[in-house]
Short mmCIF file of C-alpha atoms in Angstrom, two decimals:
data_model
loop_
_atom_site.label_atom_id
_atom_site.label_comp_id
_atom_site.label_asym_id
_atom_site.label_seq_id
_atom_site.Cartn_x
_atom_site.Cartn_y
_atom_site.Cartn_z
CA UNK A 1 129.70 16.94 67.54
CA UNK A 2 131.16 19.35 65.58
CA UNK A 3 129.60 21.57 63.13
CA UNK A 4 131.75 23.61 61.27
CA UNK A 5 134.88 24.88 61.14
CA UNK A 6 134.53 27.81 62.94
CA UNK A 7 137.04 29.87 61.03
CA UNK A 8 135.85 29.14 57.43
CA UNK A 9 132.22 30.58 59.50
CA UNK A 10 133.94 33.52 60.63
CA UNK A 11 135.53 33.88 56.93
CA UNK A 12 132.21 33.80 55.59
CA UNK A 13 129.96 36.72 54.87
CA UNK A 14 127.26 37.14 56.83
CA UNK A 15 123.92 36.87 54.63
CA UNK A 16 120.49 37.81 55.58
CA UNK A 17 118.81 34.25 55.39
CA UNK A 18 116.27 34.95 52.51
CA UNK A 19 119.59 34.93 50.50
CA UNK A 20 121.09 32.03 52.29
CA UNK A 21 121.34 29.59 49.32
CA UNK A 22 122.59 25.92 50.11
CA UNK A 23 123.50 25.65 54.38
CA UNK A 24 126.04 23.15 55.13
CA UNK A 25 124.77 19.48 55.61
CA UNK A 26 125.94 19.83 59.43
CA UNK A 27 123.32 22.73 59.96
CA UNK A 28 119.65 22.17 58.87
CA UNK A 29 118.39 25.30 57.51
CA UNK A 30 116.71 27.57 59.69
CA UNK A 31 113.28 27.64 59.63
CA UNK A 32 111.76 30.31 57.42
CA UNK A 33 107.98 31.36 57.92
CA UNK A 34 106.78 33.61 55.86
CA UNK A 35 110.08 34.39 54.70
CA UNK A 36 111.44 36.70 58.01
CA UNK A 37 113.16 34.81 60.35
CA UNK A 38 113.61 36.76 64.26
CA UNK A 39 116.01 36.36 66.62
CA UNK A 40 113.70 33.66 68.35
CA UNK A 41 113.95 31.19 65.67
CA UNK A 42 117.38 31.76 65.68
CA UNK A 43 117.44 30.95 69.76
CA UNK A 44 115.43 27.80 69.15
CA UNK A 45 117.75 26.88 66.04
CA UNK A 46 120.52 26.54 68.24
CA UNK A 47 118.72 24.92 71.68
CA UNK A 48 117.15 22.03 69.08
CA UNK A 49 120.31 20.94 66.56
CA UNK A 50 123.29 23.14 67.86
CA UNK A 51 123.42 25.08 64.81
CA UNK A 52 126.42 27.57 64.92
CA UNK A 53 125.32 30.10 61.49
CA UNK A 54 122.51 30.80 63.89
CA UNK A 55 124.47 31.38 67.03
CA UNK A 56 126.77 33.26 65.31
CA UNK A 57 124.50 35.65 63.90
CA UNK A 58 122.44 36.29 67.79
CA UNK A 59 126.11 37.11 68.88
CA UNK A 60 126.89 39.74 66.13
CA UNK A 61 123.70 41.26 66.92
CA UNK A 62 123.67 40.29 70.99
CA UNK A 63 126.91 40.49 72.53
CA UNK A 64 127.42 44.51 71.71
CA UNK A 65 124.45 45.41 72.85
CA UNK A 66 125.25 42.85 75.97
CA UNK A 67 128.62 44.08 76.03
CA UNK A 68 127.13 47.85 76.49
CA UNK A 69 124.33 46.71 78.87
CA UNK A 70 127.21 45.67 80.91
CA UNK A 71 129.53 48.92 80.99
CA UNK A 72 126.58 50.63 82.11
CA UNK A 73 126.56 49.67 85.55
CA UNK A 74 130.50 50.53 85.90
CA UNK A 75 132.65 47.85 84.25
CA UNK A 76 135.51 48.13 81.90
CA UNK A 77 135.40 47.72 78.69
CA UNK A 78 137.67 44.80 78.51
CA UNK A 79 135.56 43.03 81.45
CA UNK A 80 132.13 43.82 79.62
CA UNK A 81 133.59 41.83 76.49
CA UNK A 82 134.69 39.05 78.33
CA UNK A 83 131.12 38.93 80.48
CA UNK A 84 129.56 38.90 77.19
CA UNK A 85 131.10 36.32 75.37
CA UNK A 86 130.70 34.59 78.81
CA UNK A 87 126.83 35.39 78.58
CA UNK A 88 126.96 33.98 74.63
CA UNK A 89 128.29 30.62 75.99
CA UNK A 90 125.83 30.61 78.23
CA UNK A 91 122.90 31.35 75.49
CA UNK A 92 124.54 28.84 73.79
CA UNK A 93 124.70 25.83 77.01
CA UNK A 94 121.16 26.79 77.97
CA UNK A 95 119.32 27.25 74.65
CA UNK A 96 117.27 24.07 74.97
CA UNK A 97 115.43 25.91 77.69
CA UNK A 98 114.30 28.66 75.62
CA UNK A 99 110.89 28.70 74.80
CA UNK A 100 109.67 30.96 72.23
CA UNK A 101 106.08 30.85 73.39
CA UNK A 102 106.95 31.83 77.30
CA UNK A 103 109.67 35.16 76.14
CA UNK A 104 111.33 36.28 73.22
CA UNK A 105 115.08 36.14 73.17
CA UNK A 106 116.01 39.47 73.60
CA UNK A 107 113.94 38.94 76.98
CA UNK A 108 116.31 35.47 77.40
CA UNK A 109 119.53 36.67 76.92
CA UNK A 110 118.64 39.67 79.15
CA UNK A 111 118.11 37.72 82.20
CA UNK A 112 121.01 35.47 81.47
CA UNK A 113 122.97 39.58 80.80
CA UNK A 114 121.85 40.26 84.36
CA UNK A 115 122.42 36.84 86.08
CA UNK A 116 126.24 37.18 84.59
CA UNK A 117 126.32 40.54 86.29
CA UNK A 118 124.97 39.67 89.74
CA UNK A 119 127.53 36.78 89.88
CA UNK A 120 130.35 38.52 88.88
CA UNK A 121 129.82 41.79 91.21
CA UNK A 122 128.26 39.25 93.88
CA UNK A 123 131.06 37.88 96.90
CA UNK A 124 129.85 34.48 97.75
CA UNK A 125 130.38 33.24 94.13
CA UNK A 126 128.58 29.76 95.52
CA UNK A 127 125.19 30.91 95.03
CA UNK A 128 123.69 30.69 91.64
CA UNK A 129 121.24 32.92 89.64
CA UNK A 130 118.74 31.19 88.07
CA UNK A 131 116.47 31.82 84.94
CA UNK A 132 112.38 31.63 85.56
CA UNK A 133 112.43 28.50 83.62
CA UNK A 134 114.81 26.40 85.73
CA UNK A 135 112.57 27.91 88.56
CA UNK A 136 109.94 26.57 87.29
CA UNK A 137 110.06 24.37 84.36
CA UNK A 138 106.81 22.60 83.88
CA UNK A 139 104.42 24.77 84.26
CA UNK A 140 102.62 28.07 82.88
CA UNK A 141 102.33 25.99 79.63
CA UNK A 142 101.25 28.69 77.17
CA UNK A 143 98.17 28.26 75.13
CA UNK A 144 98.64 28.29 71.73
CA UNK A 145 96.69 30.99 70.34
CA UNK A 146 98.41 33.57 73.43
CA UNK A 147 101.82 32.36 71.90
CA UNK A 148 100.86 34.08 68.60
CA UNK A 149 100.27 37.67 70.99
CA UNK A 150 103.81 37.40 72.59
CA UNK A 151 105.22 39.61 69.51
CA UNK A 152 102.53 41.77 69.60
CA UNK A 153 102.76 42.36 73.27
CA UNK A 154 106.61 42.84 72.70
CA UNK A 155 106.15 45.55 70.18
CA UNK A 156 103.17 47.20 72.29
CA UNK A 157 105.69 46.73 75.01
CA UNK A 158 108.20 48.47 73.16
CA UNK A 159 105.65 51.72 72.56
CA UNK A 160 104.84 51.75 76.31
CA UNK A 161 108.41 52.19 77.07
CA UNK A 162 108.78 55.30 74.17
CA UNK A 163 105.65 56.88 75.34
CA UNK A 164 106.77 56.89 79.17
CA UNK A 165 107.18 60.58 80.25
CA UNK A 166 111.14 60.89 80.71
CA UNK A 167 111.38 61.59 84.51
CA UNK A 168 109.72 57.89 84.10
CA UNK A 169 111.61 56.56 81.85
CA UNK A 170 114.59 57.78 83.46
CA UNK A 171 114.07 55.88 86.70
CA UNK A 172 113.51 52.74 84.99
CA UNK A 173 116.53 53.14 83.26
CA UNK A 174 118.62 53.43 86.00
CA UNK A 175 116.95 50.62 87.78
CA UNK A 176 117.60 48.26 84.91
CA UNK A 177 120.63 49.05 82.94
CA UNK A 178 122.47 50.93 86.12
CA UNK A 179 121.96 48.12 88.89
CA UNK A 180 120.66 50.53 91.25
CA UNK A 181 118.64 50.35 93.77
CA UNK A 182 115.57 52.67 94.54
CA UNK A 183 117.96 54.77 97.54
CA UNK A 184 120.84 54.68 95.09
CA UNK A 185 118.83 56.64 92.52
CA UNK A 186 117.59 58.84 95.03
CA UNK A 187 121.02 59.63 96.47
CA UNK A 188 122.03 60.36 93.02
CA UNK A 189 119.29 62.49 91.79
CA UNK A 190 118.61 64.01 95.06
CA UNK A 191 115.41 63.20 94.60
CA UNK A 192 113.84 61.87 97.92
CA UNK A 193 113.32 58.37 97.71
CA UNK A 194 109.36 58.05 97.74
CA UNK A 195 109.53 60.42 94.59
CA UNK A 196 111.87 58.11 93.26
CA UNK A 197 109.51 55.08 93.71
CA UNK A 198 106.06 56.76 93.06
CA UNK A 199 107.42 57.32 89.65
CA UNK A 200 108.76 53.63 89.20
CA UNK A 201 104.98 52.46 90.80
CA UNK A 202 103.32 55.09 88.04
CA UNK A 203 105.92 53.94 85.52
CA UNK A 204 104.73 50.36 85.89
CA UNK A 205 101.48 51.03 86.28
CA UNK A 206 101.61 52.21 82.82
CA UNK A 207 103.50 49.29 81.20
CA UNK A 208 101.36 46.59 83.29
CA UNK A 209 98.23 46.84 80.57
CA UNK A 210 100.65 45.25 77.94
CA UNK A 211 100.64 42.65 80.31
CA UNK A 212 97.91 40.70 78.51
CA UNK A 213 94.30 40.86 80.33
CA UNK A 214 93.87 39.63 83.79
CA UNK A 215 91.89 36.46 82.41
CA UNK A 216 95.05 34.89 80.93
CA UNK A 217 96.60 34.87 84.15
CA UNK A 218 97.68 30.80 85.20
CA UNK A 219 95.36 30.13 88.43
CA UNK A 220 96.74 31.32 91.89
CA UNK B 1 95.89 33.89 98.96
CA UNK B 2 95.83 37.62 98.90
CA UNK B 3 96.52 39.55 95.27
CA UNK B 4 99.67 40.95 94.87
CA UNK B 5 100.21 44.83 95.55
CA UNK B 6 102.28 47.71 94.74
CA UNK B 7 105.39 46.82 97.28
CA UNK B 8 105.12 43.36 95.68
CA UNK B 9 104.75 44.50 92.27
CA UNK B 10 108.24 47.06 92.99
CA UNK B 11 110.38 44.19 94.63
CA UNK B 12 109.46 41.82 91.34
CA UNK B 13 110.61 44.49 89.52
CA UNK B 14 113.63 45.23 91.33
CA UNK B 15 114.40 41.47 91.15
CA UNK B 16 113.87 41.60 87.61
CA UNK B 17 116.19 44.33 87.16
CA UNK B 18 118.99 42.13 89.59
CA UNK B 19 119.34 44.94 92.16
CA UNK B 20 118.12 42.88 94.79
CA UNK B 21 121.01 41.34 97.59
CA UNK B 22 120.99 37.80 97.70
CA UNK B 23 118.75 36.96 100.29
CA UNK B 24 115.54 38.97 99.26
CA UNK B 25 116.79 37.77 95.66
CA UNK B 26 116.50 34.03 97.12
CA UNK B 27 112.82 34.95 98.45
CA UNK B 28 111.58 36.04 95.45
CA UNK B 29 112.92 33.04 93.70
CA UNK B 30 110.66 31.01 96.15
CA UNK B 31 107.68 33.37 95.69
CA UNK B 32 107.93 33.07 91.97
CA UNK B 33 108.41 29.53 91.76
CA UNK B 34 104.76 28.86 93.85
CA UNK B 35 103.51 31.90 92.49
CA UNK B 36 101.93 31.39 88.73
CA UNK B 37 100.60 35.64 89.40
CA UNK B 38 104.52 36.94 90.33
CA UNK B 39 105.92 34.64 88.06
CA UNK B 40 103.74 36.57 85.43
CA UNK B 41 105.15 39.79 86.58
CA UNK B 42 108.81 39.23 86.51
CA UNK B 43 107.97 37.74 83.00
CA UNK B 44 106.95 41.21 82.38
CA UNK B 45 109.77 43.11 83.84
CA UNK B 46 112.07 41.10 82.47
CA UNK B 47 110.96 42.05 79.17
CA UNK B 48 111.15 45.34 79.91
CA UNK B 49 114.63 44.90 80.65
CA UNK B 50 115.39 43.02 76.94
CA UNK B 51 113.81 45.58 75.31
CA UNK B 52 115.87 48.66 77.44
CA UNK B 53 119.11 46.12 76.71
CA UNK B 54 117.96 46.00 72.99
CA UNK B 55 116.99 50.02 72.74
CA UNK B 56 118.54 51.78 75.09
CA UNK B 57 122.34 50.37 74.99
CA UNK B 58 123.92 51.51 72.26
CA UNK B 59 126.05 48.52 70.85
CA UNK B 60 129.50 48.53 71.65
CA UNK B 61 132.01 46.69 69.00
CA UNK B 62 133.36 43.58 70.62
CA UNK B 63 136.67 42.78 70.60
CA UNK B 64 138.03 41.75 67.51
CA UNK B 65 138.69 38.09 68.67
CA UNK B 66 135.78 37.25 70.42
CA UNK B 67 134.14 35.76 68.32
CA UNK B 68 136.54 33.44 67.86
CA UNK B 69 137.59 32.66 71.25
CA UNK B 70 133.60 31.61 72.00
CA UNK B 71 133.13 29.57 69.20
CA UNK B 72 136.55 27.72 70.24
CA UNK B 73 135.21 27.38 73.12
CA UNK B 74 132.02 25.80 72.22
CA UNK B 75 134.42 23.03 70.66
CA UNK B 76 135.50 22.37 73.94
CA UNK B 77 132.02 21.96 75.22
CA UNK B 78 130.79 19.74 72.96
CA UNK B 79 133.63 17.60 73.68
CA UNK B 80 133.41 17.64 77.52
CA UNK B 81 130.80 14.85 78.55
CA UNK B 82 127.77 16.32 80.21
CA UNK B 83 127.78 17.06 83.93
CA UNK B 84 124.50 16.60 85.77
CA UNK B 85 124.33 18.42 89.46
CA UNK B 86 124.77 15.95 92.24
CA UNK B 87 122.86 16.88 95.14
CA UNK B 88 124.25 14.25 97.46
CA UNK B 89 125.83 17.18 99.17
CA UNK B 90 123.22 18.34 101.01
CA UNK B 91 124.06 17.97 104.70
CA UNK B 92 121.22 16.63 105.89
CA UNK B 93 118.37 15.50 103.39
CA UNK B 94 115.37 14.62 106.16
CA UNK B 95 115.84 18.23 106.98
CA UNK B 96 114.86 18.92 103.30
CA UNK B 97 112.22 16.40 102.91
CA UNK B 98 110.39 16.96 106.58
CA UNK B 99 109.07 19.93 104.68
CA UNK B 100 107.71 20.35 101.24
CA UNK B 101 110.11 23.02 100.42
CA UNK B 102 109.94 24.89 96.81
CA UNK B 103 112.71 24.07 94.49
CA UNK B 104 114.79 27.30 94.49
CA UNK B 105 115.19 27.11 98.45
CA UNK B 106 115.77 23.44 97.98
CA UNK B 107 118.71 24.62 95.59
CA UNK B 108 119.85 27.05 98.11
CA UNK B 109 120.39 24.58 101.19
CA UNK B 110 122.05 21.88 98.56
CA UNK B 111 124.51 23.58 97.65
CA UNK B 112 125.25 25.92 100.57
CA UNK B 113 125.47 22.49 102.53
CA UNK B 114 123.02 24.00 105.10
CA UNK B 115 122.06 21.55 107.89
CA UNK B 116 118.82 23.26 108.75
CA UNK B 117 119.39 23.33 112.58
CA UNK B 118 116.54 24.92 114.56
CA UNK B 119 116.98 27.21 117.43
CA UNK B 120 114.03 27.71 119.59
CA UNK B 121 113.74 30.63 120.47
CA UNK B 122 110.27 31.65 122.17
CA UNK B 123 107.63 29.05 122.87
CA UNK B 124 106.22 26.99 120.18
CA UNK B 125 108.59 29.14 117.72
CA UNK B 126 111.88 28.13 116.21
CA UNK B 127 113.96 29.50 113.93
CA UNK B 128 116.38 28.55 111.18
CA UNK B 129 119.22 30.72 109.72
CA UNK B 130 119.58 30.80 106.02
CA UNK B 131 122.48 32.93 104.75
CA UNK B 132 124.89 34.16 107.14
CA UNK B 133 126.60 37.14 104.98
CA UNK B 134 127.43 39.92 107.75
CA UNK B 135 127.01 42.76 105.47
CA UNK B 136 123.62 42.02 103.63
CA UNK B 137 119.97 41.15 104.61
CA UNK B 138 119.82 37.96 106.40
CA UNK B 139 117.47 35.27 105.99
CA UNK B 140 115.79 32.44 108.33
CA UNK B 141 113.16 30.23 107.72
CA UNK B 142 110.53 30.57 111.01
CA UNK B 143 108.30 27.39 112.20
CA UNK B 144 105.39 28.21 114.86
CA UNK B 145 103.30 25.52 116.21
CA UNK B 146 99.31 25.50 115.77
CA UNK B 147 98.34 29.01 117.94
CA UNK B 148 101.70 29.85 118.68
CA UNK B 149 102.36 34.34 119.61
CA UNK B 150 105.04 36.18 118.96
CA UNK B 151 106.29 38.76 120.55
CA UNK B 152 105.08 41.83 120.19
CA UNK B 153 107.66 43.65 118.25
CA UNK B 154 108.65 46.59 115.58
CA UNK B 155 110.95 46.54 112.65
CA UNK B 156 113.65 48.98 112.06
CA UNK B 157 114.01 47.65 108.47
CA UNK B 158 111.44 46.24 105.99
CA UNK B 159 110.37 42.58 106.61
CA UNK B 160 109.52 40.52 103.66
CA UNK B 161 107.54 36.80 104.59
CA UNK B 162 106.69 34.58 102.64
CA UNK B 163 104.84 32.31 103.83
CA UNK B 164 105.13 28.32 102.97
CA UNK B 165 103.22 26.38 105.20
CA UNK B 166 99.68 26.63 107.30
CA UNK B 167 99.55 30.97 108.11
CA UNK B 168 99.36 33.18 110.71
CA UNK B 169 97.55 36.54 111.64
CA UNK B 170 98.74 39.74 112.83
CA UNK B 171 97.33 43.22 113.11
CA UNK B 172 97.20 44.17 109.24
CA UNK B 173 95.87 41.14 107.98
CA UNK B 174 95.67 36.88 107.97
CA UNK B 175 98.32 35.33 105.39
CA UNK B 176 98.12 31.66 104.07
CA UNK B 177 100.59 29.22 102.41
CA UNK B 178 101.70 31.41 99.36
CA UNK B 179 101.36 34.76 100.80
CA UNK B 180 104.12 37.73 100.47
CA UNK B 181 104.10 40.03 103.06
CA UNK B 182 105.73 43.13 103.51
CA UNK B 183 106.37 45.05 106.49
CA UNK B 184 107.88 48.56 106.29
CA UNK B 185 110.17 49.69 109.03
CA UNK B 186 108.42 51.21 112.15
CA UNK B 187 105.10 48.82 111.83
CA UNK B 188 104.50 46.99 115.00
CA UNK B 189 102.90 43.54 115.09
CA UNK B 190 102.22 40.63 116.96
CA UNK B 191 101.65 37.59 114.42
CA UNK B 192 99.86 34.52 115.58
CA UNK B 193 99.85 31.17 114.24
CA UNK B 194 97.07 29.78 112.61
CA UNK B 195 95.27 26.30 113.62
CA UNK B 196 98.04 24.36 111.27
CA UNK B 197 100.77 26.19 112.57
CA UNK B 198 102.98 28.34 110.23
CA UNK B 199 106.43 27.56 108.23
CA UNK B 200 107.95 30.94 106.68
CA UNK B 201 111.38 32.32 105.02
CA UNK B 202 111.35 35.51 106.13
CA UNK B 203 114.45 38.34 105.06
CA UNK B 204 115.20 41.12 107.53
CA UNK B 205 116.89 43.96 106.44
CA UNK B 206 117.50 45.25 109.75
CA UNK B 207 117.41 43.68 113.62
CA UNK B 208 114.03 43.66 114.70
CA UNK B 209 113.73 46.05 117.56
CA UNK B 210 111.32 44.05 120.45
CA UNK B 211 108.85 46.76 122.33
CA UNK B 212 108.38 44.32 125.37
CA UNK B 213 110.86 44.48 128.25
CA UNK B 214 113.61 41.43 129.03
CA UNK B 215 113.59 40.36 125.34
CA UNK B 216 117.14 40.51 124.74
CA UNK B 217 117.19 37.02 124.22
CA UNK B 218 115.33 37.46 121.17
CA UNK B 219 118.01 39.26 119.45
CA UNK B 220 119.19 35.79 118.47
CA UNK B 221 115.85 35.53 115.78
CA UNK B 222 116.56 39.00 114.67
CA UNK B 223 120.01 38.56 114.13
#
């Protein structure tokens, strides 16, 4: 099916969705609660009908910060950009699996981010990275009034990580955006290496509480 | 099943954050997937990580094309019929069904064509390698029969079990169907089998160094 012809899109201005007057026939408008529409929607706009304005507009705002995500743990710029549209074609294949009530799509295309990265620095190109939802894709259904918390845990999430003390914050950092490894950042830093993980344990200790209570936990 | 703790809670993480090598990558895929608790957790860290993507890297301008070249190449997907994974590739299914394996490992064996041969190695205890990379962790899959001991022996690297079937009992504690277990380098144990016998993947990061004598043999499970 196609949509649209992508270059009258790209031709296009890009318009904040409020503003949006009369979408094409081929995409259904997005859906518009309470007027703001987030990056989810968008995500779940493109896993149900395919639609492309929405796609287009996660990559404007996605693939940069992808693309930079990338060229932090050591690759060129030119690689970065094509891992990232790589990662967008991806977001775009596997979009029906994205469920707005179990992560929000900066969380998504993360993991995807990461996946691209492991396979592409990995040697045995065979084995496959895998998103938690293809691990395990029926269950851990949310409840519905813990689905309306997921933002709000996002944005307390968000705090957690600007309040964190910097020689915290730091680690993490390095851990997630660097690809290293807990003796990697100690050989760097000099720091010896149960320093280096007593402040990733304290670190998480700290964001675990936006974690939701205990109680909401699925049954072990 | 025993509560996660803080050396589980730091591998999630590190999983989350894809620094793990493949084979301790695999076993927390398997965790996770039985694990509704871990699965939590790496939800968690893995929001961390979208949020550091989305805050902490500043965006870099994409190529001027790019754009373009993915959306042409979405055109090209939607036109290419829709290719399901076959898993008829799988060198030897009963292998695969004789246990109840978790999907991820499943995965694993299909498409690395694994055969699953076991090597006995010690009585009542066989063992099954997983991944054979030389320069990386390696990883096995362990069966001991009902009451089944192993030898006594120490670990030069961390040990991470998990265990899928039945349990066993060592030293530091008893661990059932579900459990993750990890063993820092220099801890000496001897685990025993429980009544149902035990099925595990284990990952060793470094050959297991036996304390009994004429146990050279052994090397073969450590390997």
């Amino acid at each position: 099916m196609l949509y649209a012809q992508p270059e009258n899109l790209l031709n296009a201005p890009m318009v904040p969705d409020k503003m949006k007057s009369a979408p094409t026939q081929k995409n259904p408008p997005l859906s518009d609660k309470n007027g703001a529409i987030t990056f989810d929607d968008l995500l779940v706009a493109v896993g149900k009908t395919g639609n492309r304005d929405a796609f287009i507009r996660l990559f404007e705002y996605f693939a940069p910060r992808v693309k930079s995500f990338l060229m932090k743990s050591g690759l060129t710029q030119e690689m970065a950009d094509e891992l990232a549209q790589e990662t967008m074609l991806a977001v775009w294949q596997k979009a029906a699996q994205f469920d707005p009530l179990r992560a929000a799509a900066s969380t998504w295309i993360f993991t995807i981010a990461r996946n691209k990265r492991t396979d592409y620095f990995r040697k045995d190109s065979k084995t496959q990275t895998e998103t938690i939802e293809s691990v395990a894709p029926e269950d851990d259904q949310p409840l519905p009034d813990l689905a309306l918390s997921l933002q709000e845990e996002e944005r307390q999430l968000a705090e957690a990580i600007d309040a964190l003390p910097e020689e915290q914050a730091s680690m993490i950092r390095k851990a997630f955006l660097e690809e290293k490894t807990h003796a990697d950042i100690a050989a760097e830093t000099g720091l010896p290496l149960g320093t280096v993980k007593s402040r990733i344990r304290l670190a998480l200790e700290r964001l675990r509480y936006h974690m939701g209570s205990p109680q909401q936990e699925g049954t072990a | 099943m025993t509560r996660m703790n803080q050396h589980t809670e730091i591998l999630l993480m590190e999983y989350a954050a894809g620094v793990l090598d493949d084979a301790s990558a695999l076993l927390v895929r398997t965790y996770i997937s039985i694990s509704p608790e871990a699965r939590r957790y790496v939800r968690h860290c893995e929001a961390m990580g979208g949020q550091l993507m989305e805050r902490s890297c500043t965006p870099v301008a994409m190529a001027g094309d790019s754009l373009k070249n993915v959306l042409q190449q979405l055109d090209r997907l939607e036109q290419a019929t829709c290719q399901t994974m076959s898993r008829t590739h799988c060198a030897d299914i009963r292998f695969c069904r004789q246990y109840n394996l978790p999907e991820p490992l499943l995965a694993y064996l299909y498409e690395h064509h694994r055969t699953g041969r076991w090597h006995p190695f010690a009585r009542g205890m066989a063992t099954c390698t997983l991944t054979s990379c030389k320069d990386t962790n390696g990883m096995a899959m362990i069966r001991m029969a009902p009451g089944a001991r192993a030898v006594r022996h120490t670990h030069r690297g961390t040990e991470i079990t998990l265990v899928l079937e039945g349990g066993y009992e060592d030293e530091y504690g008893r661990y059932e169907a579900g459990d993750l277990v990890i063993a820092d380098a220099g801890i000496t144990h001897q685990p025993i089998a429980g009544p149902k016998g035990c099925l595990s993947i284990n990952v060793i990061e470094a050959p297991l160094h036996f304390t009994g004598h004429l146990y050279k043999l052994l090397n073969l499970f450590a390997r």
